[in-house]
Short mmCIF file of C-alpha atoms in Angstrom, two decimals:
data_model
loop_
_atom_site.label_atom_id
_atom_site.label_comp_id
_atom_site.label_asym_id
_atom_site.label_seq_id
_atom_site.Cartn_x
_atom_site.Cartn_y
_atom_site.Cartn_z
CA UNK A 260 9.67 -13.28 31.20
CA UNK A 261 9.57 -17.14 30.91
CA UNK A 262 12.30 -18.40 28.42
CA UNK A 263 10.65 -20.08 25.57
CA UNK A 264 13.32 -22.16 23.43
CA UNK A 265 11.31 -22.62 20.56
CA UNK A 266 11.32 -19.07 20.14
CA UNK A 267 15.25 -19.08 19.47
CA UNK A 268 14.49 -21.73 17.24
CA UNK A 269 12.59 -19.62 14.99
CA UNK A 270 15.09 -17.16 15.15
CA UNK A 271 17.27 -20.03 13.69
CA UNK A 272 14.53 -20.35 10.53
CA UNK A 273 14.90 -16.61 10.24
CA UNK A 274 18.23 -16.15 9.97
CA UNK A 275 19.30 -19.33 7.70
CA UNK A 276 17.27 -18.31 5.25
CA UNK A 277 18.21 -14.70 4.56
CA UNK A 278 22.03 -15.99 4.67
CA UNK A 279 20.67 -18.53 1.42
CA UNK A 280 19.23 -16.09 0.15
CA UNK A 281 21.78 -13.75 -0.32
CA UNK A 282 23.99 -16.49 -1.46
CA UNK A 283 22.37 -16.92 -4.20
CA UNK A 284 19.99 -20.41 -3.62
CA UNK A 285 17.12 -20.56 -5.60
CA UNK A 286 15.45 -22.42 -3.17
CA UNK A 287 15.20 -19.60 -0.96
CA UNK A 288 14.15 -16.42 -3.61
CA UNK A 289 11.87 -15.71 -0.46
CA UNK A 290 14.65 -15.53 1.99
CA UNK A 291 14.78 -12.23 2.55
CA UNK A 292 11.35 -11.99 4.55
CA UNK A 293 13.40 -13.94 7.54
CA UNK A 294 14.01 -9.85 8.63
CA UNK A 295 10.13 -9.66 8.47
CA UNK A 296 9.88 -12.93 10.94
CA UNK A 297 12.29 -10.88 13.25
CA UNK A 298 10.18 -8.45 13.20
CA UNK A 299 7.87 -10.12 14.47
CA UNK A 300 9.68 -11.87 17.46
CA UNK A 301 11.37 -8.59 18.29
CA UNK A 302 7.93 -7.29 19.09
CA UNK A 303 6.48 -9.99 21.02
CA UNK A 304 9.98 -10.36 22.61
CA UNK A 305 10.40 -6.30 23.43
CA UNK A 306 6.51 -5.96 24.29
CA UNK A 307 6.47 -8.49 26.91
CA UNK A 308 9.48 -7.31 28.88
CA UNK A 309 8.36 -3.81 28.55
CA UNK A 310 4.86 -4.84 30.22
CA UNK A 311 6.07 -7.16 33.13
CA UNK A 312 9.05 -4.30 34.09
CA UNK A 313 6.01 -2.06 34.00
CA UNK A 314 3.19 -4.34 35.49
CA UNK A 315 5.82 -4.36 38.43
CA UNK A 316 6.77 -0.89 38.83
CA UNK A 317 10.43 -1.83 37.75
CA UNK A 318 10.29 0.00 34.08
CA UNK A 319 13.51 2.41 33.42
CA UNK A 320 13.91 4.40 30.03
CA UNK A 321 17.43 4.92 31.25
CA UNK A 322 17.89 0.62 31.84
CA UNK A 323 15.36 0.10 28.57
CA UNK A 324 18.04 1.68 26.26
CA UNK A 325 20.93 0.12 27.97
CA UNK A 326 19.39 -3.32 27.60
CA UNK A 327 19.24 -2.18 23.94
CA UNK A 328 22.71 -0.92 23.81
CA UNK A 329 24.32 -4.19 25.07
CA UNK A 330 22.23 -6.32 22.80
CA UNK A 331 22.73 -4.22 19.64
CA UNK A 332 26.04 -2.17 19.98
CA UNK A 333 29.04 -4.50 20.76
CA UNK A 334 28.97 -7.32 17.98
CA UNK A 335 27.58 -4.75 15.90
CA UNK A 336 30.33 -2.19 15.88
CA UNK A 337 33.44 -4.92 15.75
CA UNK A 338 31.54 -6.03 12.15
CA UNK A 339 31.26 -2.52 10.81
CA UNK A 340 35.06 -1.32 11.55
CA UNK A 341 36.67 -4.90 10.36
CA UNK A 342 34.49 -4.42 7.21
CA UNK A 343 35.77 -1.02 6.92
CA UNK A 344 39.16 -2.03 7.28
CA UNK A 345 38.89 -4.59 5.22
CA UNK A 346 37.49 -2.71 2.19
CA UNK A 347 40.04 -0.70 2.17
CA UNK A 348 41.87 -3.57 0.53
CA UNK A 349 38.77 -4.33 -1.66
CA UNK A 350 36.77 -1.72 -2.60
CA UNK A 351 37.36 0.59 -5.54
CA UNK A 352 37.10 4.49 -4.66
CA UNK A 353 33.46 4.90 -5.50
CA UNK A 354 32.19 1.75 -3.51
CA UNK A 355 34.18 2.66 -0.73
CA UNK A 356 33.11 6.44 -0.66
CA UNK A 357 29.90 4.70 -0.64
CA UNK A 358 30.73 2.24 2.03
CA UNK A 359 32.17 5.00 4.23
CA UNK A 360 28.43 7.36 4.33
CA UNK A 361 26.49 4.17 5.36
CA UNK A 362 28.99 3.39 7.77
CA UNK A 363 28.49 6.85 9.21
CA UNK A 364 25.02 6.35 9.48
CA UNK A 365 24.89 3.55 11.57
CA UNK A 366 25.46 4.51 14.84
CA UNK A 367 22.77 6.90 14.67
CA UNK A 368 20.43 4.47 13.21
CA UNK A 369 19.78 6.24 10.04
CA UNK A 370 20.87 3.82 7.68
CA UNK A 371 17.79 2.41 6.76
CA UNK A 372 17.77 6.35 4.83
CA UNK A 373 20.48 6.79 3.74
CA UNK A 374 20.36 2.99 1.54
CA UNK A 375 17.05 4.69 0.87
CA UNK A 376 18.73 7.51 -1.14
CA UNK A 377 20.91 5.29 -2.68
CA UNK A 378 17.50 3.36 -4.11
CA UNK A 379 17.24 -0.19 -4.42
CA UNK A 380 18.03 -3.75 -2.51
CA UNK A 381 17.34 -6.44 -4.70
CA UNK A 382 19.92 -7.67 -7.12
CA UNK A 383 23.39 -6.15 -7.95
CA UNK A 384 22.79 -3.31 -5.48
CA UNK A 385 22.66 -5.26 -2.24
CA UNK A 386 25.32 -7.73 -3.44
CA UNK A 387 27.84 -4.97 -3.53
CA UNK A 388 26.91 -3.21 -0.62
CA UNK A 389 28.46 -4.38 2.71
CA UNK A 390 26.49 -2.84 5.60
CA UNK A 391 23.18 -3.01 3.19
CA UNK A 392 21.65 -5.37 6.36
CA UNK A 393 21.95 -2.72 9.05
CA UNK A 394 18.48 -1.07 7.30
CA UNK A 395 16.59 -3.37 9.70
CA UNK A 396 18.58 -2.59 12.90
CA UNK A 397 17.89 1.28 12.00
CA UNK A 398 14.05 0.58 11.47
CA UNK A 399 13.39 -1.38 14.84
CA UNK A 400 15.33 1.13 16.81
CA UNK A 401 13.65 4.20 15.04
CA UNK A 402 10.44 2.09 16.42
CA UNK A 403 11.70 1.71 19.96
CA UNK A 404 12.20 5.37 20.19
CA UNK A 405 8.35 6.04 20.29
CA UNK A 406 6.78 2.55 21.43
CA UNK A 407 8.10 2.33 25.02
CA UNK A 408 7.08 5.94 25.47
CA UNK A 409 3.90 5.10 24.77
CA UNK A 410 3.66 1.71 26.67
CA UNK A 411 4.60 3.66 29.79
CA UNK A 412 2.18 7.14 29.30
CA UNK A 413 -0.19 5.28 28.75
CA UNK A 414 -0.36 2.34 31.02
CA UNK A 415 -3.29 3.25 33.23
CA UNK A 416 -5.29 3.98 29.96
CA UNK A 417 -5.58 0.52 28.42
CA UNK A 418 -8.18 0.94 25.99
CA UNK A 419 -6.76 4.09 24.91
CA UNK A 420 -3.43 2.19 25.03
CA UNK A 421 -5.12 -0.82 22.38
CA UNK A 422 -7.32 1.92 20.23
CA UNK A 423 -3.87 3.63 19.52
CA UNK A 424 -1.66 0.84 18.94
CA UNK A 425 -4.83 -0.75 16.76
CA UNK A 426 -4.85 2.66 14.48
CA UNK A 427 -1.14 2.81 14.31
CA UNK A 428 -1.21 -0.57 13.08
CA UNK A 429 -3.77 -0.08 10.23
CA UNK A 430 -2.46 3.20 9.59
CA UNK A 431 1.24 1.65 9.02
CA UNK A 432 -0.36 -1.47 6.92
CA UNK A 433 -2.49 0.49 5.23
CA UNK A 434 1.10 3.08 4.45
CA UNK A 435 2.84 -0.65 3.65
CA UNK A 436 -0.03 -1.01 0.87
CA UNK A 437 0.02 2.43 -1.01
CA UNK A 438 3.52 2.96 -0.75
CA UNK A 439 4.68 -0.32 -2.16
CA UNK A 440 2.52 0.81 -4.88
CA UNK A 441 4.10 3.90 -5.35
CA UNK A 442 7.49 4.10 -4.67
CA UNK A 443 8.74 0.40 -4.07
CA UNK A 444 12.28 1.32 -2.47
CA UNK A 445 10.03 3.72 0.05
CA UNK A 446 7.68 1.18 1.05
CA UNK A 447 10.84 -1.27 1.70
CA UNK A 448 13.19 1.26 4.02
CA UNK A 449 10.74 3.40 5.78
CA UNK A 450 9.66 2.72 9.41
CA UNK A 451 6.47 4.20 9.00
CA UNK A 452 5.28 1.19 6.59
CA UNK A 453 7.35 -1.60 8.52
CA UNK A 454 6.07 -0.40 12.06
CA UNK A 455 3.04 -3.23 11.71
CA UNK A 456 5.09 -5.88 11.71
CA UNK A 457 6.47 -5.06 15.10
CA UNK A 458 3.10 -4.43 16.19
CA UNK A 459 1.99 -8.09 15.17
CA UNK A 460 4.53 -9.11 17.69
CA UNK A 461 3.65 -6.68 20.02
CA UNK A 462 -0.32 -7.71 19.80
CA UNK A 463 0.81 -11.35 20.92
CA UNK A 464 2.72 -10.06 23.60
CA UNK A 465 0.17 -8.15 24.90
CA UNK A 466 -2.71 -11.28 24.23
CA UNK A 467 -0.14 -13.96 25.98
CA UNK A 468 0.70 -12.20 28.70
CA UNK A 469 -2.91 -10.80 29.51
CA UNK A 470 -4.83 -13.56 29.32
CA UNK A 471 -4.48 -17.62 30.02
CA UNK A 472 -5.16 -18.76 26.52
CA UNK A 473 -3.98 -22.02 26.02
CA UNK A 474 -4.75 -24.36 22.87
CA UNK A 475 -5.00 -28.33 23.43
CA UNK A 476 -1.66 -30.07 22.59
CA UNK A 477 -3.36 -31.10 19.22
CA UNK A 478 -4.59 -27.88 18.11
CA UNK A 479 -1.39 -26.23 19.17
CA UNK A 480 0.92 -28.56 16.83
CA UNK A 481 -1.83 -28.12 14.02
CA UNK A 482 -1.88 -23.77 14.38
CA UNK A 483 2.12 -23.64 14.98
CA UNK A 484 2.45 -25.69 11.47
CA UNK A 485 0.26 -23.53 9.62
CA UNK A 486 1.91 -20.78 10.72
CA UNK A 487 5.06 -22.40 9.76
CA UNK A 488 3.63 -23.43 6.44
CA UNK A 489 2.98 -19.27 5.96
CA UNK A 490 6.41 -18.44 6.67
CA UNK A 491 8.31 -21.51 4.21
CA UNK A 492 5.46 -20.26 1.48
CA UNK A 493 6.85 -16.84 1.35
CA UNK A 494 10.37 -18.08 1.70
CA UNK A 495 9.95 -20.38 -0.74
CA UNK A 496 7.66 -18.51 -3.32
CA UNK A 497 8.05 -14.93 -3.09
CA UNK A 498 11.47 -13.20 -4.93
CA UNK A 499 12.52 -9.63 -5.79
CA UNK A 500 9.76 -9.47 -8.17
CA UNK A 501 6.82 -9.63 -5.32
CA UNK A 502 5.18 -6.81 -4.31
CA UNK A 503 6.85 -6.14 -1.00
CA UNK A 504 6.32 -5.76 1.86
CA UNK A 505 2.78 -4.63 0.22
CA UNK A 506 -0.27 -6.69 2.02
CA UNK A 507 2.48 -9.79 0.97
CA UNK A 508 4.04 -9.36 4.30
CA UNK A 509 1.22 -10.41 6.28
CA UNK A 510 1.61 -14.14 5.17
CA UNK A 511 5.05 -14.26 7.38
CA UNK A 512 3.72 -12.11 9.74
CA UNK A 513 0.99 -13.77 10.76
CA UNK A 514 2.55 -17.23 10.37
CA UNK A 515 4.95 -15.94 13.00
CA UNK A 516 2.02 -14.88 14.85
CA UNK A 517 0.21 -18.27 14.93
CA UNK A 518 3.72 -19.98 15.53
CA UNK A 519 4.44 -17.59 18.14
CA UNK A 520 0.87 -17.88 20.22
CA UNK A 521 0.63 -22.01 20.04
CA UNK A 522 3.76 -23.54 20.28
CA UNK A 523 4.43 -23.05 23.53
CA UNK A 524 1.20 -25.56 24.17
CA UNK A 525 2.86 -27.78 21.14
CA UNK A 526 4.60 -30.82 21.56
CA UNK A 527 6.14 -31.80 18.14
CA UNK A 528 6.69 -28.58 16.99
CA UNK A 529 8.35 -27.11 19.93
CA UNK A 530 10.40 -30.44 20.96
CA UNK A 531 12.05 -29.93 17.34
CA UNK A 532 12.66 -26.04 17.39
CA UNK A 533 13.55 -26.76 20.70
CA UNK A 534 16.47 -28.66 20.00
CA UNK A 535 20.26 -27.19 21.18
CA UNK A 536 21.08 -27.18 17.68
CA UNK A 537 18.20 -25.03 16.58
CA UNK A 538 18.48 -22.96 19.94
CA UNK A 539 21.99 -22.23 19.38
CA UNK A 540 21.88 -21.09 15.89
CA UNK A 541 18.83 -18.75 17.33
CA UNK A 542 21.08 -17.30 20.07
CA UNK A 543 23.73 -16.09 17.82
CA UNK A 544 21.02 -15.58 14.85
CA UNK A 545 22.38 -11.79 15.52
CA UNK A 546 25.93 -12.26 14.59
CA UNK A 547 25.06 -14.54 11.67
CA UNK A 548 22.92 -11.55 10.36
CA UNK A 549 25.79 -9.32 10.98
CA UNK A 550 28.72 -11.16 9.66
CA UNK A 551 27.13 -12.50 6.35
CA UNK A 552 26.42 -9.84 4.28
CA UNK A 553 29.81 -8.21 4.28
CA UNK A 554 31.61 -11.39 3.91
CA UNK A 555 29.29 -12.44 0.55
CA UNK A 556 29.94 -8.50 -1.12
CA UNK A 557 33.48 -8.72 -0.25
CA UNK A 558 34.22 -12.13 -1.59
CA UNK A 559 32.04 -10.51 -4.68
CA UNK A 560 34.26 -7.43 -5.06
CA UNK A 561 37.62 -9.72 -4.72
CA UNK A 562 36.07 -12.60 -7.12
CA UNK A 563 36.59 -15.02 -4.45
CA UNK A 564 34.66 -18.50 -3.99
CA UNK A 565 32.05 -17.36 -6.67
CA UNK A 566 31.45 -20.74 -7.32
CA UNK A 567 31.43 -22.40 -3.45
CA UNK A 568 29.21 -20.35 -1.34
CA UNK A 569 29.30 -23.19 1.31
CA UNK A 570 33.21 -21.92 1.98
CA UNK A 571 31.13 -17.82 2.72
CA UNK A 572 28.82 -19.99 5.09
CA UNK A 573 31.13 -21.74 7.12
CA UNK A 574 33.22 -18.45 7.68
CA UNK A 575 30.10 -16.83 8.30
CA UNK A 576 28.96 -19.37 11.02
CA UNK A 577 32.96 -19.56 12.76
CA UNK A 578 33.15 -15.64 12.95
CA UNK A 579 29.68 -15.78 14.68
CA UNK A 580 30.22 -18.37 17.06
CA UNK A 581 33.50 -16.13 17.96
CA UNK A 582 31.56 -12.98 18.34
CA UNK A 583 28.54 -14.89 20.26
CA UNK A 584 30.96 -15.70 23.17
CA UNK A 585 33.52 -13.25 23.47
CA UNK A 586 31.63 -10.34 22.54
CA UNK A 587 27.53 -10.58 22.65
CA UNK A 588 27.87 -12.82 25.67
CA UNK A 589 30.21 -10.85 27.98
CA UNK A 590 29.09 -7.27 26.83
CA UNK A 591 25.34 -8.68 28.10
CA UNK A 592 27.08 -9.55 31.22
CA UNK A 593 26.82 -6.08 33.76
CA UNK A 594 29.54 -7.71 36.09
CA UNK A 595 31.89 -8.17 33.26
CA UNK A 596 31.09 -5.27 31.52
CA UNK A 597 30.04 -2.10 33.98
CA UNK A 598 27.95 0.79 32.97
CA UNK A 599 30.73 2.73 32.62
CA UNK A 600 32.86 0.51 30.41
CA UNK A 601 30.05 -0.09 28.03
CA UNK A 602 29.07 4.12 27.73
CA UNK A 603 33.09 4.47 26.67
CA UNK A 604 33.39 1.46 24.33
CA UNK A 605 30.10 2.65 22.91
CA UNK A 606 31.57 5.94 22.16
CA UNK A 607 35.05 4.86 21.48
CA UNK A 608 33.17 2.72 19.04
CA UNK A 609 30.72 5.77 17.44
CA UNK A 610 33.99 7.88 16.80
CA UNK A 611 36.04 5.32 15.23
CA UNK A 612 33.16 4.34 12.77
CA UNK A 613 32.55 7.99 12.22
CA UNK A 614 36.07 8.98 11.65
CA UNK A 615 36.58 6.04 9.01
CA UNK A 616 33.80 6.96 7.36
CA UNK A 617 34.56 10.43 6.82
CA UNK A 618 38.19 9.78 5.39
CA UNK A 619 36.65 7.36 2.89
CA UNK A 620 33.97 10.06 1.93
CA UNK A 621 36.55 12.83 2.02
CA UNK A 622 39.19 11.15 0.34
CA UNK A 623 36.79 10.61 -2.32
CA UNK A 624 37.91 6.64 -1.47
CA UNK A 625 41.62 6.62 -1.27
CA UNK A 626 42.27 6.86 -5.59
CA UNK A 627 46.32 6.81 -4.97
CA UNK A 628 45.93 3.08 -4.01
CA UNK A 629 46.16 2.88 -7.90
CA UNK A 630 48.55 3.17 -10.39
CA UNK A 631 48.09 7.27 -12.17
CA UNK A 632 46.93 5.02 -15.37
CA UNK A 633 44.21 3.24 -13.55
CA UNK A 634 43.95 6.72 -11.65
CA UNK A 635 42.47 8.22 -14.89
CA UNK A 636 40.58 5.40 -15.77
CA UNK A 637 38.55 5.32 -12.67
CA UNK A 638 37.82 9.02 -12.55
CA UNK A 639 36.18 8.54 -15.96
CA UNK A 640 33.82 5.64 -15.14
CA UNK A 641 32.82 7.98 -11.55
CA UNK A 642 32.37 11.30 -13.58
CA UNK A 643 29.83 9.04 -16.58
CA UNK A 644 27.13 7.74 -15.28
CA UNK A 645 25.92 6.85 -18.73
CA UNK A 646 27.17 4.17 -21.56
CA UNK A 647 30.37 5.72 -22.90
CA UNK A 648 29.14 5.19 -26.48
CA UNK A 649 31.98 7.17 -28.24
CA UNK A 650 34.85 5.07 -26.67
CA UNK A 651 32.19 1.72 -27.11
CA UNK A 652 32.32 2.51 -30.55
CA UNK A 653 35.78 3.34 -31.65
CA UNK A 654 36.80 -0.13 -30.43
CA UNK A 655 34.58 -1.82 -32.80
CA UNK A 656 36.68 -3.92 -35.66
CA UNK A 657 39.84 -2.33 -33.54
CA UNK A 658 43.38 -4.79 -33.96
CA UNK A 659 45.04 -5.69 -31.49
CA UNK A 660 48.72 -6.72 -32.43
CA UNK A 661 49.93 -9.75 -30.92
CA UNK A 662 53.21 -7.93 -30.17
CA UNK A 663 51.88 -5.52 -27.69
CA UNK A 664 50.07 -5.66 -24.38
CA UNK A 665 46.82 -3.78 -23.85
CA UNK A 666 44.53 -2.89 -21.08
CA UNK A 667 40.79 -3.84 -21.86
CA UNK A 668 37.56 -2.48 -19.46
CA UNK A 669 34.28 -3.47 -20.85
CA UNK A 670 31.61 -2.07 -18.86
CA UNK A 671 27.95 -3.03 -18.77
CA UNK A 672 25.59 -5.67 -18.07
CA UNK A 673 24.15 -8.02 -20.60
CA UNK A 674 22.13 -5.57 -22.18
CA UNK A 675 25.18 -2.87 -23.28
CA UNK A 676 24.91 -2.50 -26.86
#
């Protein structure tokens, strides 16, 4: 496949914005559709290499999945067991119970379900969640269970190869639509009504790579602009009270799309997003994903740099650039890291996350960290899920002598009593 640079740089406009967005810029109340532009590029991206490898008789299930494994795994497992090790520290018992089931989930890529069951991303329940993100990872994978399969049965039946991928795409947008409707938090987790999204990108592999369409240099800047005009409107305009992903998601999606077909004809447009700076925020776009979310939540739990989310960014960005080099970049390397030694850390990996995990959940989150008072005090706020209106109440007009020293919990949000 023929490196395109300005295809990094978009995953540099992806990225940056969900990272704003979950620090808390107004600016950005869209950001979180940057995983819906990745989408998008990981299905052009994937769907091109599938079709040369298979075009030339070179296509492996077995070296598909370790492609995958080496991309995804490495960076992805030393985030998830430093954030479990560090919550530890952070975390009060029910948070880290919680923390400790999604954790589990991960390395079988079920955790877009099991946030699912917990119900809801937007506002306080994201920002407390530290491994909230990996829903995405989950969802593309679940997709690239099925989607090579069929590439490959199917690849001397072409038109029966389009007519399916064409109904699996309306079916899934048409599932994105009703859902949404229904059941918001469904609509948002499930593969079933995210799978068009990677077909978008798969459609404009498949159209780039089968024909010689080419724009004029003119018409080229003008398409990849629109499309980028698509995907700073929904960025910029959309926020956790859109409809989502809904028909809404097709104005990134097919911004992408237009980006994604014409700018490699472009002039302006790619000789900006191909700029190092843009291409090397792109090529570590997956750490930055990985690293942010779990610093923001655990800066949240600790009350830490509340007020400068800058500080959150730069970490963010110095742990990536770490990770990018000495662990994407030599774990993608097969004469650095054999086969062999990426099957064990792999499963080295899967059984420390997993074993982890299952202490938090079975230790019901490690309450003897606390003193017995703050013991009891805990244990009541995990056993009532409601208001504790009795106890609310019997502390109205209550003195307080100046003498003595006293513990006070309020609990609730701006609308308690």
């Amino acid at each position: 496949m023929k490196y395109r640079a300005e295809i990094d740089g978009l995953r540099a406009l992806a990225v940056v914005p969900v990272i704003l967005f979950h620090a808390g810029f107004g600016l950005f109340s869209g950001g979180f559709v940057g995983v819906d532009v990745f989408f998008v590029i990981s299905g052009y991206l994937i769907t091109t290499i599938l079709i040369e490898d298979i075009e030339k008789n070179r296509f492996s299930i077995v070296h598909f999945y370790e492609r995958r494994a080496r991309r995804i795994l490495p960076v992805l497992y030393v985030v998830v067991v430093l954030t479990l090790v560090t919550s530890y520290f952070a975390l009060l018992p029910e948070d880290l119970v919680s923390l400790g089931k999604s954790a589990v989930s991960i390395p079988f890529f079920s955790s877009n379900f099991y946030f699912w069951s917990e119900r809801g991303y937007f506002g306080g329940a994201s920002e407390l969640k530290p491994l909230v993100h990996t829903w995405s990872l989950a969802v593309e994978e679940q997709y690239y269970i099925v989607f090579p399969l069929i590439l490959m049965m199917l690849r001397n039946y072409r038109k029966l190869l389009y007519s399916i991928l064409t109904v699996g795409f309306f079916l899934s947008l048409g599932a994105s639509y009703y859902v949404t409707l229904l059941h918001f938090d469904t609509a948002f987790y499930f593969p079933l009504t995210r799978a068009w999204e990677l077909l978008v990108g798969a459609f404009c592999g498949i159209f780039l790579y089968k024909t010689s369409f080419r724009l004029t240099v003119f018409w080229a800047d003008f398409t990849s602009i629109i499309g980028l005009l698509l995907i700073f409107y929904a960025y910029i305009l959309f926020d956790s009270s859109t409809l989502f992903p809904y028909v809404n998601a097709l104005i990134p999606a097919i911004g992408c799309a237009l980006y994604i077909i014409s700018s490699q004809n472009s002039y302006a447009v790619r000789k900006v997003f191909s700029n190092r700076a843009f291409v090397y925020v792109g090529l570590m776009s997956y750490s930055l994903y990985l690293w942010h979310q779990p610093l923001f939540v655990i800066s949240r739990h600790l009350q830490l740099f509340e007020n400068n989310q800058l500080v959150l960014i730069f970490t963010t960005f110095v742990l990536s650039i770490l990770s990018f080099h000495f662990v994407e970049k030599p774990f993608r390397n097969k004469m650095m890291v054999p086969e062999k030694t990426l099957i064990k850390s792999a499963l080295l990996g899967t059984v420390v996350i997993v074993v982890i995990g299952s202490i938090y959940t079975y230790t019901i989150g490690f309450p003897s960290r606390y003193a017995v008072e703050d013991r009891e005090l805990l244990s009541q706020f995990a056993s009532y899920k409601g208001y504790n209106q009795m106890r609310f109440d019997s502390a109205q007009y209550k003195q307080f002598s100046p003498s003595e020293n006293y513990k006070v919990v309020l609990i609730g949000d701006s609308h308690a009593k």
